[in-house]
């Protein structure tokens, strides 16, 4: 089968097209899927850039969708032809995240989905909404499930609450769409006037240019009528932490997701206790969360925002496009 | 001032028009309100019917709205002319319900709101949405806050979840409106074809005639695609308990509110544990819940459903109308 | 191998000694255990009495302990010789109870543990505390995990809280021991003066004769200093429900576990809402809860209370002894 | 009456003895207390050092105990002679912390307790355990309630869990005592061999010299058998944050309390999400938490650890002693 692998090399030159043997026939609980599309996350850029340190090549990308091509003898949940996506952590089925789940992340410790065929246990696959294209389905596993987890598992969002989202990447746009579906009001930040207009079109009540307004946390708080943000979807990390804290109400929740500004940085820990905040680390989510997320997508007919679809052979261009930051929503690769 | 009192008498003959002295000037934290409207709850029928056992007369009704007429010297939250409603339990400000709050319920242990003037501490009043009439405002304190508590405090509703509501009384209709605002899907029961049509118009996904279908719990479950109800707003009490249990998913929540079918009855307790259900007693709510509820009403421009407004002098007719069960939504009395 | 099976017959005559083929060699994830002891629960009496309705024989009992005799090629968590017990629901690993877990209960829908050999996937086995005998280990899966779930998963017990336990069966005694370990104070009911003395010796602060005091709920409340019980471990079911409600504080939790007084009965639903109670259905627990329970047992060196151990050939006598109600703690069968 | 005030001056020279008028007779809900003891917290050192910036003098210290000297006409909860302590935030009665509570902190925005008489509303006072001296009672309001909040409100501690405490200040020692009462095991850090020995005597399972072992987070994790800490009581702040994160299990809780190492600093935010941690800001607690804490103290006969008691006239020496870091437990001032 055709696939990509990460090889030790500079930058995205690490992403290399290869030929691999097809997976064998599924064992009793196995499900083999013919992948049709995959989507890129910020994490994938970091993996590709860090590929020099890898010992052996790995198939990249965690997020993909396709149709079931073969099922094992004991499989009950799927049949050939079903349209599915894989879970980011294939062994995190329910409950809380454990250390052992980290040893089984697609496109990291395990081979990912940028290949014609992927074989995983039936418990690792989730059925796609009927109306979705494979390109749309491929956007869900990481960005979508993360947004769900941030709003409804790490926090308990109520109608009339205010949600803060940052920028226009995949997690932030899903969070905007889901918060709207849950009856919350959304404050969004972006440095691009064009993107702010699009965020407003998607339902953001207020948008803020964080570059022009370095004290954007106070502006976000003011935009709630002074009460403060109830749930902040923090994708920036340490670099945006303090402004996000300013935006939050007393007792508000920060769903801490991102590392866009780095993995370590100076943070005002005193304000966390002064305002009695709850900072909850969010790392994608379980298969059970994925299924709840899909139920909400279907009930609300939410359309994932796909920015651009690249053909399989232009995979490297897709990486470069995401790295440019020009995107609004998800960057997808079609697997023909 | 003009008011009504409950006197020992048969049926609604207990509800008697009286003249009472105006309240005195407010103490430092007092707020005196010129009431403009009050609404009736099922509880008020029971209080009037049971008035024979009362020792001394009490002004009935818990739910009323009006405008601030005078404020004490230390009052900071309101000024003359503000439009407000009173909290059902004026001393239950935050946190959980305590026994001592029960000793302070309007229209029960304390004088209620069916009078020209009501004086309460400033902490017991809640500001109304600007766009609301007093008639609409008077519907919120008991029915509305109960619905809020049932869906968002006793449970944790997520978009895509299924909610069960029973009939077309005040709590059920508010619960339907709030569940829709929160992105949930609603299954509603009613024995009247006309009311079912109106429930669907308000957003119910499926309605069920519980008289024709005594096994309506199974139908409600089927209407969710077989998964079961996530949160049931149980206003019937013991008489509907077992069917509600059938409708619920494993791990689902029953917000137990009502006594429409009586205060005691035969219940299948085994099914509660078999399905790992959570049955949460819900008795109106705190001032803090009331304020969160109002924020949601404003954000979603929810219009309370007022069935009929009676003039002050026809108060007894209002009681009889509610007792007839012909209403859809709230029955209101105007206090001119 | 030697085993017992339930056959269609009157009463405990349904429990019959049989010879069965040994289980085959384990598949990749299988673990075969040489059982050494099993314990009886109230549920097992009901299963045996209802065996007339069964289509095909089943090996009874859910609770057993033994040592690992063989492991599959992919097994990582156990090795031959490890001392283990099986989970009541072998497929309920984590998260909430689902309907599908009910289709996989030992000694019910699946063959149970009253046999020389039992084969289950490695995820269904839990390691025993080192210091435990097999007889002690066999008491944990149903009674012990249920008590853990009732106190620490369905509720959130704090030091200084009050817990109500009923009688001296397995669940109640484990709940007493665990509540003491968590720094709570325990009120226990029993109609036997001898058993009350033993409950006090195990740490109960107050014991109540529920036969002499039919209003024992009020007495239990009084024994807390009037504040009320924080968490009640309700093993009686509908027949004790109303008194338990009386014992609880406003906002208290009833962990509803039992059917000792029947599966259906008259209940005062109004008091549930009047006191804003939380009634949580508790049906044993997950493998994850079992493991947390074992950690607490080890940390506190809690000794399970074994009332009597019967040899394998006297299994029927063990059933009869449990049915007599004379026991204090668990009734165990040794599997030589 | 005799009192101390903070005046604009260098260091602890800001703490000055003054004569103030006695408080007036209590209003209807007022309770006047003759203070008998007060205790110092780290916050008080910061307040005294920062007194140069204050506009008008304030009576310092939040933590004090005494006996009721006079009650207002409407007071029901206390009578003259009752032994009480004041709540740190006198208006935070229940529910979550709000911004407005911060404007009412004793010894900060409000006059504190280092005076012969203190007048507060009855709702701000909490009854002391009968067996406590005033010196012991004075240790509870800030350090004790904070420890309670950190373990049982911000987290949900279970028997067998592991708790991390840092050093031997008031919060850490109360947390150690409460964690033991709740059946948890405690890992404690201290750079003094003598203090480590005393921490072990109080029940710590393992103690670690954090100065000799800069990677003490890993050691703490190892001391749990590798599973990790369930609840960490973080009094250090940003300077200890990363090691605390290392000590925690996946999904563990950090109760973020302290600023001993500063209010801002470099933190590894990525690890918070990698391990799905919950970081909860904890700032003392409500009157309701205080009362629950006292119930636990009484049930477990916990003795507060008082390091040294200074006479009223040596108040400045008490400040200096706390600042020296030589203490183990609380530093108290007697108010004769």
Coordinates of N, CA, C and O in Angstrom, one line a residue, chain B residues 96-99 102 149 221 226 237-238 241-242 249-252 256-259 262-283, chain C residues 96-99 102 149 221 226 237-238 241-242 249-252 256-259 262-283:
Chain B
X96 N -26.3 24.6 48.8 CA -27.4 23.6 48.9 C -28.6 24.0 49.7 O -28.4 24.9 50.6
X97 N -29.7 23.4 49.5 CA -30.9 23.7 50.3 C -30.7 23.1 51.7 O -30.2 22.0 51.9
X98 N -31.0 24.0 52.7 CA -31.0 23.5 54.1 C -32.4 23.5 54.7 O -33.3 24.2 54.2
X99 N -32.5 22.8 55.8 CA -33.8 22.8 56.5 C -34.3 24.2 56.8 O -35.5 24.5 56.6
X102 N -36.6 26.1 54.4 CA -38.0 25.7 54.3 C -38.9 26.5 55.2 O -40.1 26.7 55.0
X149 N -32.9 24.4 37.7 CA -32.3 23.5 38.7 C -32.3 22.0 38.2 O -31.3 21.3 38.2
X221 N -38.1 6.0 25.3 CA -36.8 5.5 25.1 C -36.5 5.2 23.6 O -35.5 5.5 23.0
X226 N -33.2 4.5 21.0 CA -32.9 3.3 21.8 C -32.0 3.5 23.0 O -31.9 2.7 23.9
X237 N -44.3 12.4 39.9 CA -44.1 11.8 41.2 C -44.2 10.3 41.1 O -43.9 9.7 40.1
X238 N -44.6 9.7 42.2 CA -44.7 8.2 42.3 C -45.5 7.6 41.2 O -45.1 6.5 40.7
X241 N -43.2 7.5 38.1 CA -41.8 7.1 38.4 C -41.4 5.9 37.5 O -40.3 6.0 36.9
X242 N -42.1 4.8 37.5 CA -41.7 3.6 36.9 C -41.6 3.8 35.4 O -40.6 3.2 34.8
X249 N -31.8 6.2 30.1 CA -30.6 5.4 29.8 C -29.9 4.9 31.1 O -30.2 5.5 32.1
X250 N -29.1 4.0 30.9 CA -28.2 3.6 32.1 C -27.4 4.8 32.5 O -26.8 5.5 31.7
X251 N -27.4 5.0 33.8 CA -26.7 6.2 34.3 C -27.4 7.5 34.1 O -26.8 8.5 34.4
X252 N -28.6 7.5 33.6 CA -29.3 8.7 33.4 C -29.8 9.4 34.7 O -29.8 8.7 35.8
X256 N -36.4 14.8 40.3 CA -37.6 14.4 40.9 C -38.2 15.7 41.6 O -37.6 16.2 42.5
X257 N -39.3 16.2 41.0 CA -39.8 17.5 41.3 C -41.2 17.4 41.9 O -41.6 18.2 42.8
X258 N -42.0 16.5 41.3 CA -43.4 16.8 41.4 C -44.2 15.8 42.3 O -43.7 14.7 42.6
X259 N -45.4 16.2 42.6 CA -46.3 15.4 43.4 C -47.7 15.4 42.7 O -48.7 15.2 43.4
X262 N -49.4 12.4 43.6 CA -49.4 12.1 45.0 C -48.0 12.1 45.6 O -47.0 12.2 44.9
X263 N -48.0 12.1 47.0 CA -46.7 12.2 47.6 C -46.1 10.8 47.9 O -44.9 10.7 48.3
X264 N -46.9 9.8 47.8 CA -46.4 8.4 48.1 C -47.0 7.4 47.1 O -48.1 7.6 46.7
X265 N -46.2 6.4 46.8 CA -46.8 5.4 45.9 C -45.8 4.3 45.6 O -44.6 4.4 46.0
X266 N -46.2 3.3 44.9 CA -45.4 2.1 44.6 C -44.4 2.4 43.5 O -44.7 2.9 42.5
X267 N -43.2 2.1 43.8 CA -42.1 2.4 42.9 C -41.1 1.2 42.8 O -40.9 0.5 43.8
X268 N -40.6 1.0 41.6 CA -39.7 -0.1 41.4 C -38.3 0.3 41.7 O -37.6 0.8 40.9
X269 N -37.9 0.1 43.0 CA -36.6 0.6 43.4 C -35.4 -0.2 42.8 O -34.3 0.2 42.6
X270 N -35.8 -1.5 42.4 CA -34.7 -2.3 41.8 C -34.2 -1.8 40.5 O -33.0 -1.8 40.2
X271 N -35.1 -1.2 39.7 CA -34.7 -0.7 38.4 C -33.7 0.5 38.6 O -32.9 0.8 37.7
X272 N -33.9 1.2 39.7 CA -33.0 2.4 39.9 C -31.5 1.9 40.0 O -30.6 2.5 39.5
X273 N -31.3 0.8 40.7 CA -30.0 0.3 40.8 C -29.5 -0.5 39.6 O -28.4 -0.5 39.2
X274 N -30.5 -1.3 39.1 CA -30.2 -2.1 37.9 C -29.6 -1.1 36.8 O -28.7 -1.5 36.1
X275 N -30.2 0.0 36.6 CA -29.7 1.0 35.6 C -28.8 2.0 36.1 O -28.4 3.0 35.4
X276 N -28.4 1.9 37.4 CA -27.4 2.9 37.9 C -27.9 4.3 37.8 O -27.2 5.2 37.4
X277 N -29.2 4.5 38.1 CA -29.8 5.9 37.9 C -29.4 6.8 39.0 O -29.0 6.4 40.1
X278 N -29.6 8.1 38.7 CA -29.4 9.1 39.8 C -30.7 9.8 39.9 O -31.2 10.5 38.9
X279 N -31.3 9.7 41.0 CA -32.6 10.4 41.3 C -32.3 11.6 42.2 O -31.9 11.4 43.4
X280 N -32.5 12.8 41.7 CA -32.1 14.0 42.5 C -33.4 14.8 42.8 O -34.1 15.2 41.9
X281 N -33.6 14.9 44.1 CA -34.7 15.8 44.5 C -34.5 17.2 44.2 O -33.4 17.8 44.6
X282 N -35.5 17.9 43.6 CA -35.3 19.3 43.2 C -36.5 20.1 43.8 O -37.6 19.8 43.5
X283 N -36.2 21.1 44.6 CA -37.2 21.9 45.2 C -36.9 23.4 44.9 O -36.1 24.0 45.6
Chain C
X96 N -18.9 4.5 33.5 CA -20.2 4.2 34.1 C -20.7 2.8 33.6 O -20.2 2.3 32.6
X97 N -21.6 2.3 34.3 CA -22.3 1.0 34.0 C -23.1 1.2 32.7 O -23.9 2.1 32.6
X98 N -22.9 0.2 31.8 CA -23.7 0.2 30.5 C -24.6 -1.0 30.5 O -24.3 -2.0 31.2
X99 N -25.6 -1.0 29.7 CA -26.5 -2.1 29.5 C -25.7 -3.4 29.1 O -26.0 -4.5 29.6
X102 N -24.3 -5.8 31.8 CA -25.3 -6.7 32.4 C -25.3 -8.0 31.7 O -25.7 -9.0 32.3
X149 N -18.2 1.5 46.1 CA -18.9 2.3 45.1 C -19.9 3.2 45.9 O -20.1 4.4 45.6
X221 N -31.1 9.7 62.8 CA -30.9 11.2 62.7 C -30.5 11.8 64.0 O -29.5 12.6 64.1
X226 N -28.6 15.4 65.3 CA -29.7 16.1 64.7 C -29.5 16.6 63.3 O -30.4 16.9 62.6
X237 N -33.9 -1.7 50.3 CA -34.8 -1.4 49.2 C -36.1 -0.7 49.6 O -36.0 0.1 50.6
X238 N -37.1 -0.9 48.9 CA -38.4 -0.2 49.1 C -38.9 -0.2 50.6 O -39.4 0.7 51.1
X241 N -36.8 2.2 52.6 CA -36.6 3.5 52.0 C -37.0 4.7 52.8 O -36.3 5.6 53.0
X242 N -38.3 4.7 53.3 CA -38.8 5.9 53.9 C -38.1 6.2 55.3 O -37.9 7.3 55.6
X249 N -29.7 13.8 56.2 CA -29.7 15.2 56.2 C -30.3 15.8 54.9 O -30.3 15.1 53.9
X250 N -30.6 17.1 54.9 CA -30.9 17.8 53.7 C -29.7 17.7 52.7 O -28.6 17.9 53.1
X251 N -30.0 17.3 51.5 CA -28.9 17.2 50.5 C -28.0 15.9 50.7 O -27.0 15.8 50.0
X252 N -28.5 15.0 51.6 CA -27.7 13.8 51.8 C -27.9 12.8 50.6 O -28.8 13.0 49.7
X256 N -28.5 3.4 46.8 CA -29.6 2.4 46.7 C -29.0 1.1 46.1 O -28.7 1.1 44.9
X257 N -28.9 0.1 46.9 CA -28.2 -1.1 46.5 C -29.1 -2.3 46.5 O -29.0 -3.2 45.7
X258 N -30.0 -2.4 47.5 CA -30.5 -3.7 47.9 C -32.0 -3.9 47.5 O -32.8 -3.0 47.2
X259 N -32.3 -5.2 47.6 CA -33.7 -5.7 47.3 C -34.1 -6.6 48.4 O -34.9 -7.5 48.2
X262 N -37.6 -6.6 48.8 CA -38.4 -6.7 47.6 C -37.9 -5.7 46.5 O -37.2 -4.8 46.8
X263 N -38.4 -5.9 45.3 CA -38.0 -5.0 44.2 C -38.9 -3.8 44.0 O -38.6 -2.9 43.2
X264 N -40.1 -3.9 44.6 CA -41.0 -2.8 44.4 C -41.8 -2.5 45.7 O -42.0 -3.5 46.4
X265 N -42.1 -1.3 45.9 CA -42.9 -1.0 47.2 C -43.2 0.4 47.3 O -42.7 1.3 46.5
X266 N -44.0 0.8 48.3 CA -44.5 2.1 48.4 C -43.4 3.0 49.0 O -42.8 2.7 50.0
X267 N -43.2 4.1 48.4 CA -42.1 5.0 48.8 C -42.6 6.5 48.8 O -43.5 6.8 48.0
X268 N -42.1 7.3 49.8 CA -42.5 8.7 49.8 C -41.6 9.5 49.0 O -40.6 9.9 49.4
X269 N -42.0 9.7 47.7 CA -41.2 10.4 46.8 C -41.1 11.9 47.1 O -40.2 12.6 46.8
X270 N -42.2 12.4 47.8 CA -42.2 13.8 48.1 C -41.0 14.2 49.0 O -40.4 15.2 48.9
X271 N -40.7 13.3 50.0 CA -39.6 13.6 50.9 C -38.3 13.7 50.2 O -37.4 14.4 50.7
X272 N -38.1 13.0 49.1 CA -36.9 13.0 48.3 C -36.6 14.4 47.8 O -35.5 15.0 47.9
X273 N -37.7 15.1 47.4 CA -37.5 16.4 46.9 C -37.5 17.5 48.0 O -36.8 18.5 48.0
X274 N -38.4 17.2 49.0 CA -38.4 18.1 50.1 C -37.0 18.3 50.7 O -36.7 19.4 51.1
X275 N -36.3 17.2 50.8 CA -35.0 17.3 51.5 C -33.9 17.4 50.5 O -32.7 17.3 50.8
X276 N -34.2 17.5 49.2 CA -33.2 17.6 48.1 C -32.2 16.5 48.2 O -31.0 16.7 48.1
X277 N -32.7 15.3 48.3 CA -31.8 14.1 48.4 C -31.3 13.7 47.1 O -31.8 14.1 46.0
X278 N -30.2 12.9 47.1 CA -29.7 12.3 45.9 C -29.7 10.8 46.1 O -29.1 10.2 47.0
X279 N -30.5 10.1 45.3 CA -30.6 8.7 45.4 C -29.9 8.1 44.2 O -30.3 8.3 43.1
X280 N -28.8 7.4 44.5 CA -27.9 6.9 43.4 C -28.0 5.3 43.4 O -27.6 4.7 44.4
X281 N -28.4 4.8 42.3 CA -28.4 3.4 42.1 C -27.0 2.8 42.0 O -26.2 3.3 41.3
X282 N -26.7 1.8 42.8 CA -25.4 1.2 42.9 C -25.4 -0.3 42.6 O -26.1 -1.0 43.3
X283 N -24.8 -0.7 41.6 CA -24.8 -2.1 41.2 C -23.4 -2.6 41.1 O -22.7 -2.5 40.0

